[in-house]
Coordinates of C-alpha atoms in Angstrom, one line a residue:
M1 CA 20.8 104.3 211.0
S2 CA 20.8 107.9 212.1
W3 CA 23.5 110.0 213.4
G4 CA 21.0 111.7 215.8
T5 CA 20.3 108.5 217.7
E6 CA 23.6 106.6 217.2
L7 CA 26.0 109.5 217.7
W8 CA 24.0 111.8 220.0
D9 CA 27.1 112.5 222.1
Q10 CA 29.7 112.8 219.3
F11 CA 29.2 116.5 218.3
D12 CA 33.0 117.2 218.2
N13 CA 33.8 114.1 216.1
L14 CA 31.0 114.9 213.7
E15 CA 32.3 118.4 213.4
K16 CA 35.8 117.0 212.5
H17 CA 34.3 114.4 210.1
T18 CA 32.3 117.0 208.1
Q19 CA 35.3 119.2 207.9
W20 CA 37.4 116.3 206.6
G21 CA 34.7 115.7 204.0
L22 CA 34.9 119.2 202.7
D23 CA 38.7 119.1 202.7
F24 CA 38.5 115.9 200.6
L25 CA 36.1 117.6 198.2
D26 CA 38.5 120.5 197.8
K27 CA 41.3 118.0 197.3
Y28 CA 39.4 116.3 194.5
A29 CA 38.6 119.7 192.9
K30 CA 42.3 120.4 192.9
F31 CA 42.9 117.1 191.2
V32 CA 40.3 117.9 188.5
K33 CA 41.9 121.3 187.9
E34 CA 45.4 119.9 187.4
R35 CA 44.0 117.2 185.1
L36 CA 42.2 119.9 183.2
E37 CA 45.4 121.8 182.8
I38 CA 47.2 118.6 181.6
E39 CA 44.5 118.0 178.9
Q40 CA 44.7 121.6 177.8
N41 CA 48.5 121.5 177.6
Y42 CA 48.4 118.2 175.8
A43 CA 46.0 119.4 173.2
K44 CA 48.1 122.6 172.7
Q45 CA 51.3 120.6 172.3
L46 CA 49.7 118.3 169.9
R47 CA 48.5 121.2 167.8
N48 CA 51.9 122.8 167.9
L49 CA 53.4 119.5 166.8
V50 CA 51.0 119.2 163.9
K51 CA 51.7 122.8 162.9
K52 CA 55.4 122.2 163.0
F53 CA 55.4 119.2 160.7
C54 CA 52.6 120.3 158.3
P55 CA 53.8 121.4 154.9
K56 CA 54.2 125.1 154.5
R57 CA 53.3 125.2 150.8
S58 CA 52.7 128.5 149.0
S59 CA 52.0 127.0 145.6
K60 CA 50.7 123.9 143.9
E61 CA 54.2 122.9 142.9
E62 CA 55.1 122.2 146.5
E63 CA 52.1 120.0 147.2
P64 CA 53.0 116.4 148.3
R65 CA 52.6 113.8 145.6
F66 CA 54.0 110.7 147.2
T67 CA 51.6 108.4 148.9
S68 CA 53.8 108.1 151.9
C69 CA 53.8 112.0 152.3
I70 CA 50.1 112.2 151.7
A71 CA 49.5 109.5 154.3
F72 CA 51.7 111.3 156.8
Y73 CA 49.9 114.6 156.3
N74 CA 46.5 112.8 156.6
I75 CA 47.8 111.4 159.9
L76 CA 48.7 114.9 161.0
N77 CA 45.2 116.0 160.2
E78 CA 43.7 113.2 162.2
L79 CA 46.1 114.0 165.0
N80 CA 44.9 117.6 164.9
D81 CA 41.3 116.3 165.2
Y82 CA 42.4 114.1 168.1
A83 CA 43.9 117.2 169.8
G84 CA 40.5 118.9 169.3
Q85 CA 38.8 116.1 171.1
R86 CA 41.3 116.4 174.0
E87 CA 40.2 120.1 174.1
V88 CA 36.6 118.9 174.2
V89 CA 37.4 116.6 177.1
A90 CA 39.1 119.5 178.9
E91 CA 36.2 121.8 178.3
E92 CA 33.7 119.1 179.5
I93 CA 35.7 118.4 182.6
G94 CA 35.9 122.2 183.3
H95 CA 32.2 122.8 183.0
R96 CA 30.6 119.6 184.3
V97 CA 33.1 118.6 187.0
Y98 CA 35.4 121.4 188.2
A99 CA 32.9 124.3 188.0
E100 CA 30.1 122.2 189.6
I101 CA 32.3 120.8 192.4
M102 CA 33.7 124.2 193.3
K103 CA 30.1 125.6 193.4
Y104 CA 28.9 122.7 195.5
S105 CA 31.9 122.9 197.9
Y106 CA 31.0 126.6 198.6
E107 CA 27.4 125.7 199.3
L108 CA 28.3 122.8 201.6
K109 CA 30.6 125.0 203.6
A110 CA 27.9 127.5 204.2
E111 CA 25.4 124.8 205.1
R112 CA 27.7 123.0 207.5
K113 CA 28.5 126.3 209.2
S114 CA 24.7 126.9 209.7
H115 CA 24.1 123.4 211.1
L116 CA 27.0 123.5 213.5
Q117 CA 25.9 127.0 214.7
E118 CA 22.4 125.6 215.4
G119 CA 23.9 122.7 217.3
R120 CA 26.1 124.9 219.3
R121 CA 23.2 127.2 220.2
A122 CA 21.2 124.3 221.4
Q123 CA 24.1 123.0 223.5
Q124 CA 24.6 126.5 225.0
Y125 CA 20.9 126.8 225.8
L126 CA 21.0 123.4 227.6
E127 CA 24.1 124.4 229.5
M128 CA 22.3 127.6 230.5
C129 CA 19.3 125.7 231.8
M130 CA 21.6 123.4 233.7
K131 CA 23.4 126.4 235.3
Q132 CA 20.0 127.9 236.4
M133 CA 18.9 124.5 237.8
D134 CA 22.3 124.2 239.6
S135 CA 22.0 127.7 241.0
S136 CA 18.5 127.1 242.3
K137 CA 19.6 123.9 243.8
K138 CA 22.5 125.5 245.6
K139 CA 20.2 128.3 246.9
F140 CA 17.7 125.7 248.1
E141 CA 20.5 123.9 249.9
R142 CA 21.8 127.2 251.5
E143 CA 18.3 128.2 252.6
C144 CA 17.7 124.8 254.2
R145 CA 20.9 125.1 256.2
E146 CA 19.9 128.6 257.3
A147 CA 16.5 127.3 258.4
E148 CA 18.1 124.5 260.3
K149 CA 20.3 126.9 262.1
A150 CA 17.3 129.1 262.9
Q151 CA 15.4 126.1 264.3
Q152 CA 18.3 125.1 266.5
T153 CA 18.6 128.7 267.8
Y154 CA 14.8 128.8 268.6
E155 CA 14.9 125.4 270.3
R156 CA 17.9 126.4 272.4
L157 CA 16.4 129.7 273.5
D158 CA 13.0 128.0 274.1
N159 CA 14.6 125.5 276.5
D160 CA 16.8 128.1 278.2
A161 CA 15.2 129.4 281.4
N162 CA 17.3 132.4 281.4
A163 CA 16.2 133.5 277.9
T164 CA 13.7 136.3 277.7
K165 CA 10.4 136.0 276.1
S166 CA 11.3 138.6 273.5
D167 CA 14.5 136.6 272.5
V168 CA 12.4 133.5 272.1
E169 CA 9.8 135.4 269.9
K170 CA 12.5 136.9 267.8
A171 CA 14.1 133.5 267.3
K172 CA 10.7 132.1 266.4
Q173 CA 10.1 134.8 263.8
Q174 CA 13.6 134.1 262.3
L175 CA 12.8 130.4 262.1
N176 CA 9.5 131.1 260.3
L177 CA 11.3 133.4 257.8
R178 CA 14.0 131.0 257.1
T179 CA 11.5 128.2 256.7
H180 CA 9.5 130.2 254.3
M181 CA 12.6 131.1 252.2
A182 CA 13.6 127.5 252.2
D183 CA 10.2 126.5 250.9
E184 CA 10.4 129.1 248.1
S185 CA 13.9 127.9 247.2
K186 CA 12.6 124.4 247.1
N187 CA 9.8 125.3 244.8
E188 CA 12.2 127.3 242.6
Y189 CA 14.7 124.4 242.5
A190 CA 11.9 122.0 241.6
A191 CA 10.8 124.2 238.8
Q192 CA 14.3 124.7 237.4
L193 CA 14.9 121.0 237.7
Q194 CA 11.7 120.2 235.8
N195 CA 12.6 122.8 233.1
Y196 CA 16.1 121.4 232.7
N197 CA 14.9 117.9 232.4
A198 CA 12.4 119.0 229.7
E199 CA 15.0 121.0 227.8
Q200 CA 17.5 118.1 228.1
H201 CA 15.0 115.7 226.7
K202 CA 14.2 118.1 223.9
H203 CA 17.9 118.7 223.2
F204 CA 18.9 115.0 222.9
Y205 CA 15.7 113.7 221.3
I206 CA 14.6 116.5 219.1
V207 CA 17.1 119.4 218.5
I208 CA 20.4 117.5 218.3
P209 CA 19.0 114.6 216.2
Q210 CA 17.6 117.2 213.8
V211 CA 20.9 119.0 213.5
Y212 CA 22.8 115.7 213.1
K213 CA 20.3 114.6 210.5
H214 CA 21.0 117.7 208.5
L215 CA 24.7 117.1 208.8
Q216 CA 24.3 113.5 207.8
E217 CA 22.2 114.5 204.7
M218 CA 24.8 117.1 203.8
D219 CA 27.6 114.5 204.1
E220 CA 25.7 112.0 202.0
R221 CA 24.9 114.6 199.4
R222 CA 28.7 115.4 199.3
T223 CA 29.4 111.7 198.7
V224 CA 26.8 111.5 196.0
K225 CA 28.2 114.6 194.3
L226 CA 31.6 113.0 194.3
S227 CA 30.1 109.9 192.7
E228 CA 28.5 112.0 190.0
C229 CA 31.7 113.9 189.4
Y230 CA 33.6 110.6 189.1
K231 CA 31.0 109.4 186.6
G232 CA 31.0 112.8 184.7
F233 CA 34.8 112.6 184.5
A234 CA 34.5 109.2 182.8
D235 CA 31.6 110.4 180.6
A236 CA 33.7 113.2 179.3
E237 CA 36.2 110.7 178.1
R238 CA 33.5 108.3 176.8
K239 CA 31.8 110.9 174.7
V240 CA 34.8 111.5 172.6
I241 CA 35.8 107.9 172.2
P242 CA 33.7 107.4 168.9
I243 CA 35.4 110.4 167.3
I244 CA 38.8 109.4 168.6
S245 CA 38.2 105.9 167.2
K246 CA 37.4 107.5 163.9
C247 CA 40.7 109.5 164.1
L248 CA 42.6 106.3 164.8
E249 CA 40.8 104.5 162.1
G250 CA 41.7 107.4 159.7
M251 CA 45.4 107.0 160.7
V252 CA 45.1 103.2 159.9
Q253 CA 43.5 104.0 156.6
A254 CA 46.2 106.5 155.8
A255 CA 48.9 103.9 156.6
K256 CA 47.1 101.4 154.3
S257 CA 47.0 104.0 151.5
V258 CA 50.8 104.0 151.2
D259 CA 51.6 102.5 147.8
E260 CA 55.3 101.9 147.1
R261 CA 54.8 101.1 143.4
R262 CA 52.8 104.3 142.9
D263 CA 55.6 106.3 144.7
S264 CA 58.1 104.7 142.4
Q265 CA 56.0 105.7 139.4
I266 CA 55.7 109.3 140.7
V267 CA 59.6 109.4 140.8
V268 CA 59.6 108.3 137.2
D269 CA 57.0 110.9 136.2
C270 CA 58.8 113.6 138.1
F271 CA 62.3 113.1 136.8
K272 CA 61.9 111.3 133.4
S273 CA 63.6 113.4 130.8
G274 CA 62.4 111.6 127.7
F275 CA 65.9 111.2 126.3
E276 CA 67.3 108.0 125.1
P277 CA 70.2 106.2 126.9
P278 CA 73.6 106.6 125.3
G279 CA 74.6 104.1 122.6
D280 CA 77.3 101.5 122.8
Y281 CA 80.9 102.4 122.2
P282 CA 82.2 100.8 119.0
F283 CA 85.0 98.3 119.0
E284 CA 88.4 99.9 118.3
D285 CA 90.6 97.3 116.7
Y286 CA 94.2 98.1 117.6
S287 CA 95.4 94.8 116.2
Q288 CA 95.1 95.7 112.6
H289 CA 98.8 96.5 112.3
I290 CA 99.7 93.2 113.9
Y291 CA 97.6 91.3 111.3
R292 CA 99.1 93.3 108.5
T293 CA 102.6 92.6 109.6
V294 CA 101.9 88.9 109.9
S295 CA 100.3 88.9 106.4
D296 CA 103.4 90.7 104.9
G297 CA 105.8 88.0 106.2
T298 CA 103.7 85.0 105.2
I299 CA 103.3 83.5 101.7
S300 CA 99.7 83.3 101.1
T301 CA 97.1 83.7 98.4
P302 CA 96.9 87.3 97.4
K303 CA 93.9 89.0 98.9
P304 CA 91.6 91.2 96.9
E305 CA 92.3 94.9 97.1
V306 CA 90.2 96.7 99.6
T307 CA 88.7 99.9 98.5
R308 CA 89.6 102.8 100.8
I309 CA 86.6 104.2 102.5
D310 CA 86.0 107.9 102.5
P311 CA 86.3 108.9 106.1
K312 CA 83.7 111.6 105.7
I313 CA 81.2 109.0 104.5
T314 CA 82.2 106.6 107.2
M315 CA 81.9 109.3 109.8
G316 CA 78.4 110.1 108.6
K317 CA 77.3 106.4 108.6
A318 CA 78.9 105.9 112.0
K319 CA 77.1 108.9 113.4
G320 CA 73.8 107.7 111.9
K321 CA 74.1 104.1 113.1
L322 CA 76.2 104.0 116.2
W323 CA 75.3 107.1 118.2
L324 CA 71.7 107.2 119.4
F325 CA 72.0 110.9 120.2
G326 CA 73.7 111.8 116.9
K327 CA 76.8 112.8 118.8
K328 CA 80.2 111.3 119.5
P329 CA 80.4 108.6 122.2
K330 CA 82.6 110.9 124.4
W331 CA 79.7 113.2 124.8
S332 CA 77.2 110.6 125.8
L333 CA 77.8 110.8 129.6
R334 CA 77.9 114.6 129.3
M335 CA 74.4 114.4 127.8
V336 CA 73.3 112.5 130.9
S337 CA 74.7 115.3 133.1
K338 CA 72.9 117.9 131.0
V339 CA 69.6 116.1 131.4
C340 CA 70.2 115.9 135.2
W341 CA 71.0 119.6 135.2
S342 CA 67.8 120.4 133.3
V343 CA 65.6 118.4 135.6
S344 CA 67.2 119.6 138.8
H345 CA 67.5 123.3 137.8
P346 CA 64.2 124.1 136.1
A347 CA 64.3 127.7 137.5
H348 CA 67.6 128.6 135.8
G349 CA 67.1 131.1 133.1
P350 CA 63.9 132.5 131.7
A351 CA 60.9 130.1 131.7
L352 CA 59.6 129.9 128.1
E353 CA 55.9 129.8 127.4
D354 CA 56.1 126.5 125.5
F355 CA 58.4 125.0 128.2
S356 CA 61.0 124.3 125.5
H357 CA 63.7 124.8 128.1
L358 CA 62.6 121.5 129.8
P359 CA 63.4 117.9 128.7
P360 CA 60.7 116.4 126.4
E361 CA 58.9 114.3 129.0
Q362 CA 58.8 117.1 131.6
R363 CA 57.7 119.5 128.9
R364 CA 54.9 117.1 127.9
K365 CA 53.7 116.9 131.5
K366 CA 53.7 120.7 132.0
L367 CA 51.8 121.2 128.7
Q368 CA 49.3 118.6 129.7
Q369 CA 48.8 120.1 133.1
R370 CA 48.3 123.6 131.5
I371 CA 45.8 122.2 129.0
D372 CA 43.8 120.5 131.8
E373 CA 43.7 123.8 133.8
L374 CA 42.7 125.7 130.7
N375 CA 39.9 123.2 130.0
R376 CA 38.6 123.6 133.6
E377 CA 38.6 127.4 133.2
L378 CA 36.9 127.1 129.9
Q379 CA 34.2 124.9 131.4
K380 CA 33.6 127.5 134.2
E381 CA 33.3 130.2 131.6
I382 CA 30.8 128.1 129.5
D383 CA 28.7 127.4 132.6
Q384 CA 28.8 131.1 133.4
K385 CA 27.7 132.0 129.9
E386 CA 24.8 129.5 130.1
A387 CA 23.7 130.9 133.4
L388 CA 23.8 134.5 132.0
N389 CA 21.7 133.4 129.0
K390 CA 19.2 131.8 131.3
M391 CA 19.0 134.9 133.4
K392 CA 18.6 137.0 130.3
D393 CA 15.7 134.9 129.1
V394 CA 14.1 135.3 132.5
Y395 CA 14.5 139.1 132.4
E396 CA 13.1 139.2 128.8
K397 CA 10.0 137.2 130.0
S398 CA 9.7 139.1 133.2
P399 CA 11.0 142.7 132.7
Q400 CA 10.1 143.6 136.3
M401 CA 12.9 141.3 137.5
G402 CA 15.6 143.1 135.6
D403 CA 16.9 144.7 132.5
P404 CA 18.2 142.2 129.9
S405 CA 20.5 144.7 128.3
S406 CA 22.4 145.0 131.6
L407 CA 23.7 141.5 131.2
Q408 CA 25.0 142.0 127.7
P409 CA 28.5 143.4 128.7
K410 CA 29.0 140.5 131.0
I411 CA 28.0 138.0 128.3
A412 CA 30.3 139.7 125.8
E413 CA 33.2 139.5 128.3
T414 CA 32.5 135.8 128.9
M415 CA 32.4 135.1 125.2
S416 CA 35.7 136.9 124.8
N417 CA 37.2 134.8 127.6
I418 CA 36.0 131.6 126.0
E419 CA 37.6 132.5 122.7
K420 CA 40.9 133.4 124.4
L421 CA 40.9 130.1 126.3
R422 CA 40.1 128.1 123.2
T423 CA 42.9 129.8 121.4
E424 CA 45.3 129.1 124.2
I425 CA 44.2 125.5 124.4
Q426 CA 44.8 125.0 120.6
K427 CA 48.2 126.6 120.9
N428 CA 49.2 124.3 123.8
E429 CA 47.7 121.3 122.1
A430 CA 49.9 122.0 119.1
W431 CA 53.0 122.2 121.3
L432 CA 51.9 119.0 123.0
S433 CA 51.4 117.2 119.7
E434 CA 54.9 118.3 118.6
V435 CA 56.4 117.0 121.8
E436 CA 54.5 113.7 121.6
G437 CA 55.6 113.3 118.0
K438 CA 59.3 113.8 119.0
V439 CA 59.0 111.4 121.9
S440 CA 57.4 108.7 119.7
Q441 CA 60.2 109.1 117.1
R442 CA 62.8 108.8 119.8
S443 CA 61.1 105.6 121.0
E444 CA 61.0 104.1 117.5
R445 CA 64.7 105.0 117.0
R446 CA 65.5 103.4 120.3
H447 CA 63.7 100.2 119.5
S448 CA 65.3 100.1 116.0
A449 CA 68.7 100.6 117.5
E450 CA 68.2 97.8 120.0
A451 CA 67.1 95.5 117.2
N452 CA 70.1 96.4 115.1
H453 CA 72.3 95.9 118.2
L454 CA 71.0 92.4 118.7
V455 CA 71.4 91.5 115.1
A456 CA 74.9 92.9 114.9
Q457 CA 75.9 90.9 118.0
G458 CA 74.8 87.7 116.2
R459 CA 77.0 88.5 113.2
E460 CA 80.2 89.5 115.1
S461 CA 83.4 88.1 113.5
P462 CA 86.1 86.5 115.6
E463 CA 88.1 89.7 115.2
G464 CA 85.3 91.8 116.6
S465 CA 84.2 93.4 113.3
Y466 CA 80.7 93.0 112.0
T467 CA 78.6 94.0 109.0
E468 CA 75.0 94.6 108.4
D469 CA 74.9 92.5 105.2
A470 CA 74.8 88.9 106.0
N471 CA 76.0 87.9 102.5
Q472 CA 79.2 89.7 103.0
E473 CA 80.2 88.0 106.3
G474 CA 82.5 85.5 104.6
R475 CA 84.1 88.1 102.5
I476 CA 84.8 90.4 105.3
Q477 CA 86.2 87.7 107.5
T478 CA 88.8 86.9 104.8
Q479 CA 89.9 90.5 104.4
P480 CA 92.3 92.1 106.8
P481 CA 91.1 95.0 108.8
V482 CA 91.6 98.3 107.0
H483 CA 92.8 101.3 109.0
T484 CA 90.9 104.4 107.9
E485 CA 90.6 107.9 109.1
F486 CA 87.4 106.8 110.9
D487 CA 89.5 105.7 113.8
D488 CA 90.8 109.3 114.2
E489 CA 87.3 110.5 114.8
F490 CA 87.3 109.2 118.4
D491 CA 90.3 111.3 119.2
D492 CA 88.4 114.4 118.2
D493 CA 91.6 115.8 116.6
D494 CA 89.7 117.5 113.8
P495 CA 87.2 120.1 115.0
L496 CA 83.7 120.2 113.6
P497 CA 83.0 123.0 111.2
A498 CA 81.1 126.0 112.5
I499 CA 77.5 126.4 111.2
G500 CA 76.8 129.8 112.7
H501 CA 77.6 131.9 115.7
C502 CA 75.7 132.9 118.9
K503 CA 75.8 135.6 121.5
A504 CA 75.2 134.8 125.2
I505 CA 72.0 136.6 126.5
Y506 CA 72.5 135.3 130.1
P507 CA 75.6 134.1 132.0
F508 CA 76.0 130.3 132.5
D509 CA 78.3 128.7 135.1
G510 CA 78.8 125.4 133.2
N511 CA 79.6 123.4 136.3
N512 CA 78.3 120.1 134.9
E513 CA 80.5 117.8 132.8
G514 CA 80.2 118.5 129.1
T515 CA 78.8 122.0 129.6
L516 CA 80.6 125.2 128.6
A517 CA 80.7 128.3 130.9
M518 CA 80.0 131.6 129.2
K519 CA 79.6 135.2 130.2
E520 CA 76.8 137.6 129.2
G521 CA 77.5 139.1 125.7
E522 CA 80.2 136.5 124.8
V523 CA 80.2 135.5 121.1
M524 CA 81.0 131.8 120.2
Y525 CA 80.7 129.5 117.2
I526 CA 77.8 127.1 116.8
I527 CA 79.1 123.6 115.7
E528 CA 75.9 121.6 116.4
E529 CA 72.3 122.7 116.5
D530 CA 69.7 122.0 119.2
K531 CA 68.3 118.5 118.6
G532 CA 65.2 119.3 120.7
D533 CA 66.7 118.7 124.1
G534 CA 67.3 122.4 124.8
W535 CA 71.1 122.3 124.4
T536 CA 73.4 123.7 121.7
R537 CA 77.0 122.7 121.1
A538 CA 79.3 125.7 120.9
R539 CA 83.0 126.5 120.6
R540 CA 85.0 129.5 121.9
Q541 CA 87.7 131.2 119.9
N542 CA 90.4 129.3 121.9
G543 CA 88.9 125.9 120.7
E544 CA 87.1 125.0 124.0
E545 CA 83.9 123.2 123.2
G546 CA 80.8 122.3 125.2
Y547 CA 77.0 122.5 125.5
V548 CA 75.1 125.6 126.5
P549 CA 71.3 126.1 127.1
T550 CA 69.7 127.1 123.9
S551 CA 67.4 129.6 125.8
Y552 CA 70.5 131.4 127.1
I553 CA 71.9 132.4 123.7
D554 CA 70.9 134.3 120.5
V555 CA 71.7 132.0 117.6
T556 CA 72.5 133.1 114.0
L557 CA 73.1 130.3 111.5
E558 CA 75.3 131.0 108.5
K559 CA 76.1 129.1 105.3
N560 CA 79.7 128.1 104.4
S561 CA 81.0 129.5 107.7
K562 CA 84.0 127.7 109.2
G563 CA 85.5 127.7 112.6
S564 CA 89.0 128.9 113.5

C-alpha cells in the first residue's frame, strides 16, 4: 500500500488530508495544555485548602492532642503530598507531552511544506513540457497546411497553360520551402512529444510517488507521535499512582488511628481539677416541734433528759464530718464554679513559678511536664560535657589538633548549666511531691467519706436522724429530736470571725457564682484561709462575702482579730 501508486492523481486531496492531520495535532496540543492548566490549578487549590485548615500554632500549648484532630492534620499532610503528585503529573505532561508535541508540530509543518513544494514543482515542470509539446504540435500542423497550400498552388500553375515559367518556378521554390519547414516542425514535434512522454512517465512513476511517499511517512510519523503522546499522558498518571496510593493509605491509617476512649481520657487530663465533689446536704428536721407538741399532750413515760449540745462543738463536728471541702454546703456549688473558672481562665493574673494558681491536678501535670523538659535539657548538657571531655582527651594526646585549655571555659559553662538544671529539677520535684501528697490525701478523705456515707445510710432512723455509734441507735430513736443552734448554721446568720486581712494586688471581676469582686488596693477581712485550691474566702466592710484568687491578694494573718 503506497500513496504514490494508489493515489497518483489525488494531489489536492492529499494536501487537504495532511493539513487536517496537522490541525488535529494542534487540537490535541491545545487539549493537553488545558489539561495541564487544570492539573496545576487543582494542585494549587489543594495546597491552599490544606494551608487554610492547617493549625496555625505558635507554641506547644496549641498543638493538637485529640486523636481525631491529629488524624485530620495527618490527612491534610497526605492531601498536601497528593497535591504535590498532581504537580508532578502536570510537570510530566508539560515536558513529555505538550512541549514535544508542539516541537513536532512545528517540524511537521515545515516538512509538509517542503514536500508539497516539490510536488508542485514537478507538476509545473510536466505542464511546461506539455505546453512545449503542444506548441510544436500546433506549429507542425500549421506548417503542414502551409505546405499543402503551396503544393496546390504549384500544381495549379503547372497545369495552367497561361502561367509563365517564372511563376511556376517561384511556386515550386515556395513548395520546397514549405515542405522543408513542415519536415522540421515534424521533427521538432516528435522530439517534444518524446520528451513529454518521458517526463510524464518520470513524473507519475518516480517523482510524484517519491513525494507522496514522503507525505505518507510524515503522516504516519504524526500518527505514531500521537500514539506516543497518548501513552505518555497515561504514563504520567501511572508513575504517581504508587505514591498516591501511599497517600490514600496514609489517610486510611489516620482514620483508623482515631481513638474515642483516648480522646475522652485527654479531656479528663486537660480539665481535671483534682478537687473532690461537694458533700451531701444534711437532713434538716423541721418536724421536731411537731413531735415535741405531741409529746407534751400525751401521757407517757418520762424520757431521759437530753444534754444540750454546744453549738460550737456541733458546728466543728459537722464541718469535719459532713462537708468534704471543709465549707458550708451553700458554698459547694460555688466551689465548682471556682474550679471551672480556674481551669478555663489560666491566664488571668500572674502565672506563679510553682503553678500554685492552678487546680491540683493541672498543677501536677504542669510540674511533670516541666520536669520532663528539664531532664531532656539536662541529658543534652551531660552529652555535651562528655563530648567536650573526649575532645579534650584527644587534644591532650595530640596537641597538634588543638589546645586543650581552649575547651575549659566551655566545659565550665556546661557544668554550671548542669548544676542549675539539677537544682531546678529538685525544686520542681519537691513541688510535685507536695501536690501528689495533697491529691492522695484528698483521695483518701473522699473514700473515707464515701464509706461513712454508706454506713450512715444503713443506720438511718425512721425520723431521718442517724448516729455513728451503733450501740446508741436504740437510745437515739427513743429520744425526741433536740433543736440546737446547729440548725441556725445553715442560715449563715452568724458571720465567721476574721482571722486576718488582705489587700488586693490586682482587680478581680468576680463574675462567677460564689466569687467576690474587688478593686486594686481594696482592703478586706480574711475569714477562711486558702485550702490549697488557690482561693481565699474574704469579707468586705459591708458584710459581703465571697472567694477571691489567693494570687491576687496580699494576706496578713492576725491573732484574736474579729470582723465587724
